[in-house]
Amino acid sequence: MHKRSGAEHLSPSVHPSPGLNHPLSWRQTMTFLKRRTTLLATAALAAATFAGSALAQTVTLRLHQMLPQQATIPAKALIPWAQKVEAESGGKIKVQLFHAMQLGGAPPQLFDQARDGVVDLTWTVLGYTPGRFNKTEVFELPFMSGSAEQSSRALQEYVEKFAADEFKDVHLIAVHTHGPGLFHTKTPVTGLESLRGMKVRGGSRVISNMLTKLGATPVGMPVPAVTDALSKGTIDGTTIPWEVTPSLKVTELVKNHTTFAGKEGLYTQTFAFSMNKASYDKLPPDLKAVIDKNSGIETAAFFGRAMDEGDKAGRAIAEKAGNNIVALDLAETQRWRRTAATVETDWINEMKGKNIDGAKLVSEARSLIAKYQK
């Protein structure tokens, strides 16, 4: 019987390639198979490692704002917000904070920096861009609101119901207000007459109109410019809430502060914390959920609470410094209310020219503020 060669005992899968002159030995075949298995395992491990690193990849969001890091909103709202988002994302979201306009531009440009994707997130004053947030302006009217937490809840609900179109170009995180606005002046403001002719900083066109009606000479400027303007004598005083006075050194530059009777302050301003739409849209669902959880009315209230606490701290510093705090009584405050009421009439008439029912919006805003004051 004819004996088969050793090569014929090999499995078809390990036959030598047609280009080889000699068949592989059994040992060579096993070595080949081991190497092939090792290569496949290494490739699989590399693929798994790559996939894992891709899944674990972090998203870095850049947040830009106008105030020094130690000011109330950066220290007590924006930084804690960033830390909360980072923790809840399991470290997948990193937030880089840039304070005091470190990335360039001016405060009135911040909203557009978020809209245009220059940065991912911005916090800014809406009144710095006159005529752009017409419906939201209603919260700036004289003696409209008091507690920042309450009015911030009211503003958030108001914007969602009546002014969402004004924020359609960004992904809105939250809107909020500051607490009661008041005067900080070089000479004391003890009544309407003492304000007349005084050069006073106003933070928006509505507030500047109010100052004009009250007899002052309004000087418009973003809040970071206040320190320099007071020190150089460009202005005699400023309208700001207590909370921002420490970071601007206002209690050192002026020694008089005028407050009003009642729950409502002389005025308030509105703020927006906004995100670039594309930056939000490209997030995976789990990270969008983290941003969503840290947006809306509770975030608005969180920022408002920071403002309220900042007001207490700012006033305490002025008291400790021995500054003169003038508290206008109810009768004098009523004089201011009557004089400033024409600002509301002006605003309603102006909105009518833009096909906006200003009277209705005033009513809705007051109703929402009352709802959250209860």
Tab-separated table of C-alpha atoms in Angstrom:
chain	number	residue	atom	x	y	z
A	1	MET	CA	0.000	0.000	0.000
A	2	HIS	CA	1.339	3.396	-0.978
A	3	LYS	CA	2.223	5.648	2.009
A	4	ARG	CA	1.073	9.295	1.961
A	5	SER	CA	3.684	11.996	2.413
A	6	GLY	CA	3.792	14.075	5.630
A	7	ALA	CA	2.475	17.072	3.724
A	8	GLU	CA	-0.669	15.145	2.825
A	9	HIS	CA	-1.462	14.747	6.529
A	10	LEU	CA	-1.739	18.513	6.934
A	11	SER	CA	-5.189	20.091	7.186
A	12	PRO	CA	-6.147	22.097	4.077
A	13	SER	CA	-6.169	25.243	6.203
A	14	VAL	CA	-2.477	24.938	6.947
A	15	HIS	CA	-1.231	23.845	3.535
A	16	PRO	CA	1.682	25.872	2.302
A	17	SER	CA	0.897	28.786	0.035
A	18	PRO	CA	1.238	27.991	-3.687
A	19	GLY	CA	4.221	30.341	-3.930
A	20	LEU	CA	6.317	28.334	-1.465
A	21	ASN	CA	8.841	25.839	-2.814
A	22	HIS	CA	8.685	23.656	0.263
A	23	PRO	CA	5.885	22.677	2.602
A	24	LEU	CA	5.889	24.074	6.179
A	25	SER	CA	6.889	21.775	8.974
A	26	TRP	CA	4.461	21.092	11.781
A	27	ARG	CA	6.494	23.319	14.126
A	28	GLN	CA	6.548	26.169	11.597
A	29	THR	CA	2.796	25.885	11.126
A	30	MET	CA	2.138	26.120	14.863
A	31	THR	CA	4.466	29.126	15.169
A	32	PHE	CA	2.621	30.818	12.320
A	33	LEU	CA	-0.734	30.200	14.001
A	34	LYS	CA	0.498	31.511	17.369
A	35	ARG	CA	1.825	34.686	15.761
A	36	ARG	CA	-1.407	35.177	13.874
A	37	THR	CA	-3.445	34.753	17.067
A	38	THR	CA	-1.194	37.196	18.940
A	39	LEU	CA	-1.522	39.790	16.171
A	40	LEU	CA	-5.315	39.467	16.136
A	41	ALA	CA	-5.497	39.769	19.931
A	42	THR	CA	-3.243	42.852	19.881
A	43	ALA	CA	-5.386	44.465	17.188
A	44	ALA	CA	-8.567	43.710	19.127
A	45	LEU	CA	-7.084	45.187	22.306
A	46	ALA	CA	-6.000	48.316	20.460
A	47	ALA	CA	-9.475	48.719	18.965
A	48	ALA	CA	-11.089	48.298	22.372
A	49	THR	CA	-8.696	50.793	23.947
A	50	PHE	CA	-9.390	53.326	21.195
A	51	ALA	CA	-13.150	52.886	21.559
A	52	GLY	CA	-12.894	53.237	25.324
A	53	SER	CA	-10.848	56.423	25.094
A	54	ALA	CA	-13.318	57.847	22.584
A	55	LEU	CA	-16.190	57.153	24.977
A	56	ALA	CA	-14.266	58.677	27.867
A	57	GLN	CA	-13.300	61.782	25.893
A	58	THR	CA	-14.106	65.044	27.696
A	59	VAL	CA	-15.902	68.090	26.303
A	60	THR	CA	-14.407	71.446	27.271
A	61	LEU	CA	-16.772	74.420	27.409
A	62	ARG	CA	-15.364	77.959	27.602
A	63	LEU	CA	-17.357	80.413	29.754
A	64	HIS	CA	-16.710	84.149	29.375
A	65	GLN	CA	-18.006	86.969	31.585
A	66	MET	CA	-17.249	90.575	32.524
A	67	LEU	CA	-16.672	90.724	36.294
A	68	PRO	CA	-13.651	89.955	38.482
A	69	GLN	CA	-13.555	86.378	39.778
A	70	GLN	CA	-14.314	87.479	43.355
A	71	ALA	CA	-17.573	89.258	42.407
A	72	THR	CA	-20.848	87.672	43.526
A	73	ILE	CA	-21.998	85.958	40.342
A	74	PRO	CA	-18.617	84.484	39.331
A	75	ALA	CA	-17.761	83.352	42.871
A	76	LYS	CA	-21.183	82.260	44.107
A	77	ALA	CA	-23.012	81.197	40.935
A	78	LEU	CA	-20.887	80.591	37.825
A	79	ILE	CA	-18.035	78.704	39.508
A	80	PRO	CA	-20.401	76.499	41.589
A	81	TRP	CA	-22.505	75.895	38.456
A	82	ALA	CA	-19.401	74.771	36.542
A	83	GLN	CA	-18.316	72.491	39.394
A	84	LYS	CA	-21.791	70.930	39.604
A	85	VAL	CA	-21.912	70.269	35.858
A	86	GLU	CA	-18.448	68.710	35.916
A	87	ALA	CA	-19.365	66.450	38.863
A	88	GLU	CA	-22.723	65.362	37.444
A	89	SER	CA	-21.143	64.562	34.083
A	90	GLY	CA	-18.614	62.285	35.766
A	91	GLY	CA	-15.851	64.554	34.543
A	92	LYS	CA	-16.929	64.322	30.888
A	93	ILE	CA	-17.688	68.058	30.832
A	94	LYS	CA	-14.947	70.497	31.762
A	95	VAL	CA	-15.788	74.199	32.096
A	96	GLN	CA	-13.024	76.754	31.619
A	97	LEU	CA	-13.914	80.117	33.164
A	98	PHE	CA	-12.574	83.365	31.769
A	99	HIS	CA	-13.298	86.381	33.976
A	100	ALA	CA	-13.191	90.138	33.426
A	101	MET	CA	-13.330	89.909	29.611
A	102	GLN	CA	-10.073	87.910	29.452
A	103	LEU	CA	-10.910	86.630	25.963
A	104	GLY	CA	-11.394	90.111	24.554
A	105	GLY	CA	-14.271	92.242	23.422
A	106	ALA	CA	-16.525	94.460	25.528
A	107	PRO	CA	-19.425	93.483	27.838
A	108	PRO	CA	-22.097	94.481	25.267
A	109	GLN	CA	-20.605	91.868	22.900
A	110	LEU	CA	-20.927	88.910	25.276
A	111	PHE	CA	-24.360	87.732	24.140
A	112	ASP	CA	-23.162	87.640	20.531
A	113	GLN	CA	-19.987	85.806	21.554
A	114	ALA	CA	-22.226	82.953	22.705
A	115	ARG	CA	-24.492	83.251	19.676
A	116	ASP	CA	-21.593	83.236	17.204
A	117	GLY	CA	-19.588	80.464	18.877
A	118	VAL	CA	-16.638	82.673	19.826
A	119	VAL	CA	-17.079	80.928	23.194
A	120	ASP	CA	-19.477	78.253	24.416
A	121	LEU	CA	-21.096	80.083	27.334
A	122	THR	CA	-21.520	83.708	28.410
A	123	TRP	CA	-23.140	85.606	31.256
A	124	THR	CA	-24.117	89.217	30.614
A	125	VAL	CA	-26.496	92.121	31.260
A	126	LEU	CA	-29.270	92.278	28.679
A	127	GLY	CA	-29.620	96.043	28.987
A	128	TYR	CA	-26.174	96.514	27.446
A	129	THR	CA	-27.702	95.963	23.995
A	130	PRO	CA	-30.534	98.546	23.813
A	131	GLY	CA	-33.635	97.711	21.805
A	132	ARG	CA	-32.753	94.041	21.415
A	133	PHE	CA	-34.609	92.451	24.328
A	134	ASN	CA	-37.702	94.635	24.221
A	135	LYS	CA	-40.128	92.303	25.981
A	136	THR	CA	-37.619	91.312	28.666
A	137	GLU	CA	-37.027	94.992	29.498
A	138	VAL	CA	-40.300	95.126	31.436
A	139	PHE	CA	-38.497	93.836	34.547
A	140	GLU	CA	-36.256	96.934	34.503
A	141	LEU	CA	-39.161	99.344	35.046
A	142	PRO	CA	-39.036	101.400	38.276
A	143	PHE	CA	-40.199	99.737	41.491
A	144	MET	CA	-41.050	96.500	39.665
A	145	SER	CA	-39.351	93.947	41.902
A	146	GLY	CA	-37.426	93.318	45.096
A	147	SER	CA	-35.955	89.938	46.105
A	148	ALA	CA	-33.622	88.662	43.402
A	149	GLU	CA	-34.562	85.017	43.967
A	150	GLN	CA	-38.271	85.719	43.650
A	151	SER	CA	-37.967	88.034	40.659
A	152	SER	CA	-35.517	85.658	38.954
A	153	ARG	CA	-38.076	82.847	39.165
A	154	ALA	CA	-40.662	85.256	37.800
A	155	LEU	CA	-38.376	86.416	34.970
A	156	GLN	CA	-37.527	82.853	33.929
A	157	GLU	CA	-41.210	81.892	33.697
A	158	TYR	CA	-42.008	85.177	31.955
A	159	VAL	CA	-39.316	84.672	29.291
A	160	GLU	CA	-40.405	81.083	28.654
A	161	LYS	CA	-44.014	82.238	28.160
A	162	PHE	CA	-43.716	85.638	26.537
A	163	ALA	CA	-40.181	86.383	25.307
A	164	ALA	CA	-38.590	83.093	24.205
A	165	ASP	CA	-38.205	84.479	20.669
A	166	GLU	CA	-35.705	87.049	21.964
A	167	PHE	CA	-33.347	84.174	22.825
A	168	LYS	CA	-33.898	81.972	19.769
A	169	ASP	CA	-30.300	82.452	18.571
A	170	VAL	CA	-28.791	80.800	21.659
A	171	HIS	CA	-29.475	77.838	23.911
A	172	LEU	CA	-30.666	79.665	27.024
A	173	ILE	CA	-29.437	78.283	30.339
A	174	ALA	CA	-31.278	80.809	32.539
A	175	VAL	CA	-32.223	84.453	33.000
A	176	HIS	CA	-32.268	86.281	36.331
A	177	THR	CA	-32.317	89.680	38.014
A	178	HIS	CA	-30.333	91.342	40.763
A	179	GLY	CA	-31.896	92.566	44.014
A	180	PRO	CA	-33.165	96.076	44.785
A	181	GLY	CA	-31.262	98.761	42.907
A	182	LEU	CA	-30.190	101.869	44.841
A	183	PHE	CA	-27.949	104.942	44.756
A	184	HIS	CA	-24.288	105.117	45.799
A	185	THR	CA	-23.162	108.743	45.663
A	186	LYS	CA	-20.406	111.168	46.678
A	187	THR	CA	-22.919	113.569	48.218
A	188	PRO	CA	-26.007	112.193	49.960
A	189	VAL	CA	-29.310	111.748	48.145
A	190	THR	CA	-31.920	112.552	50.779
A	191	GLY	CA	-34.817	113.383	48.446
A	192	LEU	CA	-35.696	114.084	44.833
A	193	GLU	CA	-34.275	117.611	44.972
A	194	SER	CA	-30.781	116.489	45.981
A	195	LEU	CA	-30.533	114.227	42.927
A	196	ARG	CA	-31.088	117.018	40.410
A	197	GLY	CA	-28.143	117.678	38.127
A	198	MET	CA	-26.105	114.831	39.596
A	199	LYS	CA	-24.209	112.734	37.029
A	200	VAL	CA	-25.274	109.159	37.745
A	201	ARG	CA	-24.339	105.934	35.973
A	202	GLY	CA	-27.253	104.041	34.419
A	203	GLY	CA	-26.966	100.418	33.311
A	204	SER	CA	-29.612	100.398	30.562
A	205	ARG	CA	-31.721	102.729	28.460
A	206	VAL	CA	-34.779	102.164	30.680
A	207	ILE	CA	-32.775	103.055	33.800
A	208	SER	CA	-31.247	106.084	32.078
A	209	ASN	CA	-34.743	107.281	31.157
A	210	MET	CA	-35.771	106.841	34.807
A	211	LEU	CA	-32.767	108.904	35.978
A	212	THR	CA	-33.719	111.673	33.556
A	213	LYS	CA	-37.305	111.745	34.892
A	214	LEU	CA	-35.947	111.908	38.452
A	215	GLY	CA	-33.793	114.929	37.570
A	216	ALA	CA	-30.336	113.352	37.320
A	217	THR	CA	-27.989	113.434	34.340
A	218	PRO	CA	-27.634	109.803	33.231
A	219	VAL	CA	-24.263	108.467	32.090
A	220	GLY	CA	-24.551	105.044	30.458
A	221	MET	CA	-21.776	102.502	30.981
A	222	PRO	CA	-21.265	98.786	31.744
A	223	VAL	CA	-20.700	98.039	35.408
A	224	PRO	CA	-16.934	97.227	35.116
A	225	ALA	CA	-16.359	100.886	34.135
A	226	VAL	CA	-17.909	102.266	37.339
A	227	THR	CA	-14.750	102.166	39.486
A	228	ASP	CA	-12.703	104.222	37.063
A	229	ALA	CA	-15.564	106.651	36.384
A	230	LEU	CA	-16.078	107.324	40.101
A	231	SER	CA	-12.366	107.727	40.809
A	232	LYS	CA	-11.898	110.158	37.910
A	233	GLY	CA	-15.040	112.168	38.694
A	234	THR	CA	-16.726	111.271	35.408
A	235	ILE	CA	-19.795	110.439	37.499
A	236	ASP	CA	-21.013	111.632	40.910
A	237	GLY	CA	-22.685	108.367	41.748
A	238	THR	CA	-23.988	105.088	40.413
A	239	THR	CA	-27.070	102.906	40.439
A	240	ILE	CA	-26.094	99.331	41.326
A	241	PRO	CA	-27.256	96.772	43.896
A	242	TRP	CA	-25.306	96.225	47.110
A	243	GLU	CA	-23.851	92.909	45.936
A	244	VAL	CA	-21.465	94.326	43.355
A	245	THR	CA	-20.139	97.204	45.497
A	246	PRO	CA	-17.239	95.247	47.097
A	247	SER	CA	-15.684	94.013	43.854
A	248	LEU	CA	-15.934	97.532	42.348
A	249	LYS	CA	-14.596	99.201	45.534
A	250	VAL	CA	-17.628	101.498	45.527
A	251	THR	CA	-17.890	101.744	49.321
A	252	GLU	CA	-14.338	103.106	49.334
A	253	LEU	CA	-14.947	105.635	46.554
A	254	VAL	CA	-18.279	107.006	47.829
A	255	LYS	CA	-19.618	107.238	51.354
A	256	ASN	CA	-23.369	107.653	50.782
A	257	HIS	CA	-26.002	105.070	49.887
A	258	THR	CA	-29.731	105.702	49.448
A	259	THR	CA	-32.375	103.018	49.918
A	260	PHE	CA	-36.167	103.068	49.519
A	261	ALA	CA	-39.158	102.042	51.611
A	262	GLY	CA	-41.090	98.894	50.668
A	263	LYS	CA	-40.183	95.497	49.214
A	264	GLU	CA	-39.361	96.812	45.743
A	265	GLY	CA	-36.103	98.495	44.876
A	266	LEU	CA	-35.772	101.574	42.701
A	267	TYR	CA	-35.112	99.287	39.706
A	268	THR	CA	-33.493	96.008	38.695
A	269	GLN	CA	-31.537	94.722	35.722
A	270	THR	CA	-31.880	91.499	33.767
A	271	PHE	CA	-29.135	88.981	33.004
A	272	ALA	CA	-28.787	86.018	30.648
A	273	PHE	CA	-26.636	82.914	30.982
A	274	SER	CA	-26.461	81.591	27.420
A	275	MET	CA	-24.883	78.716	25.499
A	276	ASN	CA	-23.937	78.489	21.856
A	277	LYS	CA	-26.549	76.389	20.028
A	278	ALA	CA	-24.025	74.264	18.139
A	279	SER	CA	-22.032	73.619	21.327
A	280	TYR	CA	-25.181	72.260	22.950
A	281	ASP	CA	-26.464	70.363	19.901
A	282	LYS	CA	-23.256	68.364	19.412
A	283	LEU	CA	-23.261	67.038	22.979
A	284	PRO	CA	-24.233	63.357	23.365
A	285	PRO	CA	-27.634	62.750	25.024
A	286	ASP	CA	-26.197	62.024	28.478
A	287	LEU	CA	-24.280	65.317	28.551
A	288	LYS	CA	-27.230	67.288	27.185
A	289	ALA	CA	-29.202	65.877	30.111
A	290	VAL	CA	-26.609	67.299	32.542
A	291	ILE	CA	-26.872	70.760	30.970
A	292	ASP	CA	-30.682	70.533	30.967
A	293	LYS	CA	-30.714	69.579	34.645
A	294	ASN	CA	-28.701	72.708	35.377
A	295	SER	CA	-30.878	75.064	33.338
A	296	GLY	CA	-34.265	76.720	33.802
A	297	ILE	CA	-36.140	78.084	36.796
A	298	GLU	CA	-34.125	76.441	39.583
A	299	THR	CA	-30.892	77.703	38.041
A	300	ALA	CA	-32.449	81.177	37.728
A	301	ALA	CA	-33.398	80.991	41.424
A	302	PHE	CA	-29.873	79.826	42.333
A	303	PHE	CA	-28.378	82.898	40.642
A	304	GLY	CA	-30.988	85.120	42.301
A	305	ARG	CA	-30.182	83.692	45.753
A	306	ALA	CA	-26.509	84.457	45.151
A	307	MET	CA	-27.500	88.056	44.427
A	308	ASP	CA	-29.623	88.300	47.595
A	309	GLU	CA	-26.789	86.938	49.741
A	310	GLY	CA	-24.376	89.299	48.007
A	311	ASP	CA	-26.631	92.250	48.886
A	312	LYS	CA	-26.393	91.363	52.581
A	313	ALA	CA	-22.612	91.097	52.395
A	314	GLY	CA	-22.232	94.343	50.424
A	315	ARG	CA	-24.386	96.332	52.855
A	316	ALA	CA	-22.515	94.874	55.832
A	317	ILE	CA	-19.223	96.157	54.375
A	318	ALA	CA	-20.664	99.682	53.993
A	319	GLU	CA	-21.978	99.587	57.562
A	320	LYS	CA	-18.650	98.390	58.924
A	321	ALA	CA	-16.915	101.225	57.043
A	322	GLY	CA	-19.212	103.717	58.775
A	323	ASN	CA	-20.728	104.938	55.524
A	324	ASN	CA	-23.907	107.022	55.519
A	325	ILE	CA	-26.928	104.873	54.603
A	326	VAL	CA	-29.987	107.029	53.873
A	327	ALA	CA	-33.324	105.221	54.201
A	328	LEU	CA	-36.046	107.235	52.475
A	329	ASP	CA	-39.360	106.954	54.292
A	330	LEU	CA	-42.614	105.803	52.728
A	331	ALA	CA	-43.876	109.299	51.939
A	332	GLU	CA	-40.671	110.288	50.137
A	333	THR	CA	-40.518	106.928	48.340
A	334	GLN	CA	-44.068	107.564	47.087
A	335	ARG	CA	-42.864	110.847	45.531
A	336	TRP	CA	-40.195	108.914	43.651
A	337	ARG	CA	-42.743	106.315	42.563
A	338	ARG	CA	-45.088	108.956	41.156
A	339	THR	CA	-42.295	110.731	39.295
A	340	ALA	CA	-40.818	107.499	37.910
A	341	ALA	CA	-44.222	106.159	36.810
A	342	THR	CA	-43.926	108.077	33.535
A	343	VAL	CA	-41.076	105.721	32.578
A	344	GLU	CA	-43.597	102.874	32.446
A	345	THR	CA	-45.943	104.968	30.282
A	346	ASP	CA	-43.076	105.805	27.919
A	347	TRP	CA	-42.146	102.136	27.648
A	348	ILE	CA	-45.709	100.981	26.936
A	349	ASN	CA	-46.084	103.609	24.211
A	350	GLU	CA	-42.751	102.654	22.677
A	351	MET	CA	-43.715	98.964	22.639
A	352	LYS	CA	-47.001	99.846	20.934
A	353	GLY	CA	-44.959	101.267	18.057
A	354	LYS	CA	-43.256	97.858	17.778
A	355	ASN	CA	-46.580	95.977	17.776
A	356	ILE	CA	-45.946	94.713	21.306
A	357	ASP	CA	-48.683	94.946	23.929
A	358	GLY	CA	-46.581	96.551	26.622
A	359	ALA	CA	-49.467	97.067	29.053
A	360	LYS	CA	-50.235	93.339	28.960
A	361	LEU	CA	-46.583	92.468	29.545
A	362	VAL	CA	-46.380	94.812	32.540
A	363	SER	CA	-49.444	93.098	33.986
A	364	GLU	CA	-48.026	89.611	33.345
A	365	ALA	CA	-44.679	90.523	34.892
A	366	ARG	CA	-46.278	91.955	38.039
A	367	SER	CA	-48.537	88.920	38.337
A	368	LEU	CA	-45.576	86.534	38.163
A	369	ILE	CA	-43.560	88.551	40.673
A	370	ALA	CA	-46.545	88.463	43.074
A	371	LYS	CA	-46.861	84.702	42.508
A	372	TYR	CA	-43.303	84.077	43.693
A	373	GLN	CA	-43.489	86.595	46.539
A	374	LYS	CA	-46.181	84.516	48.262
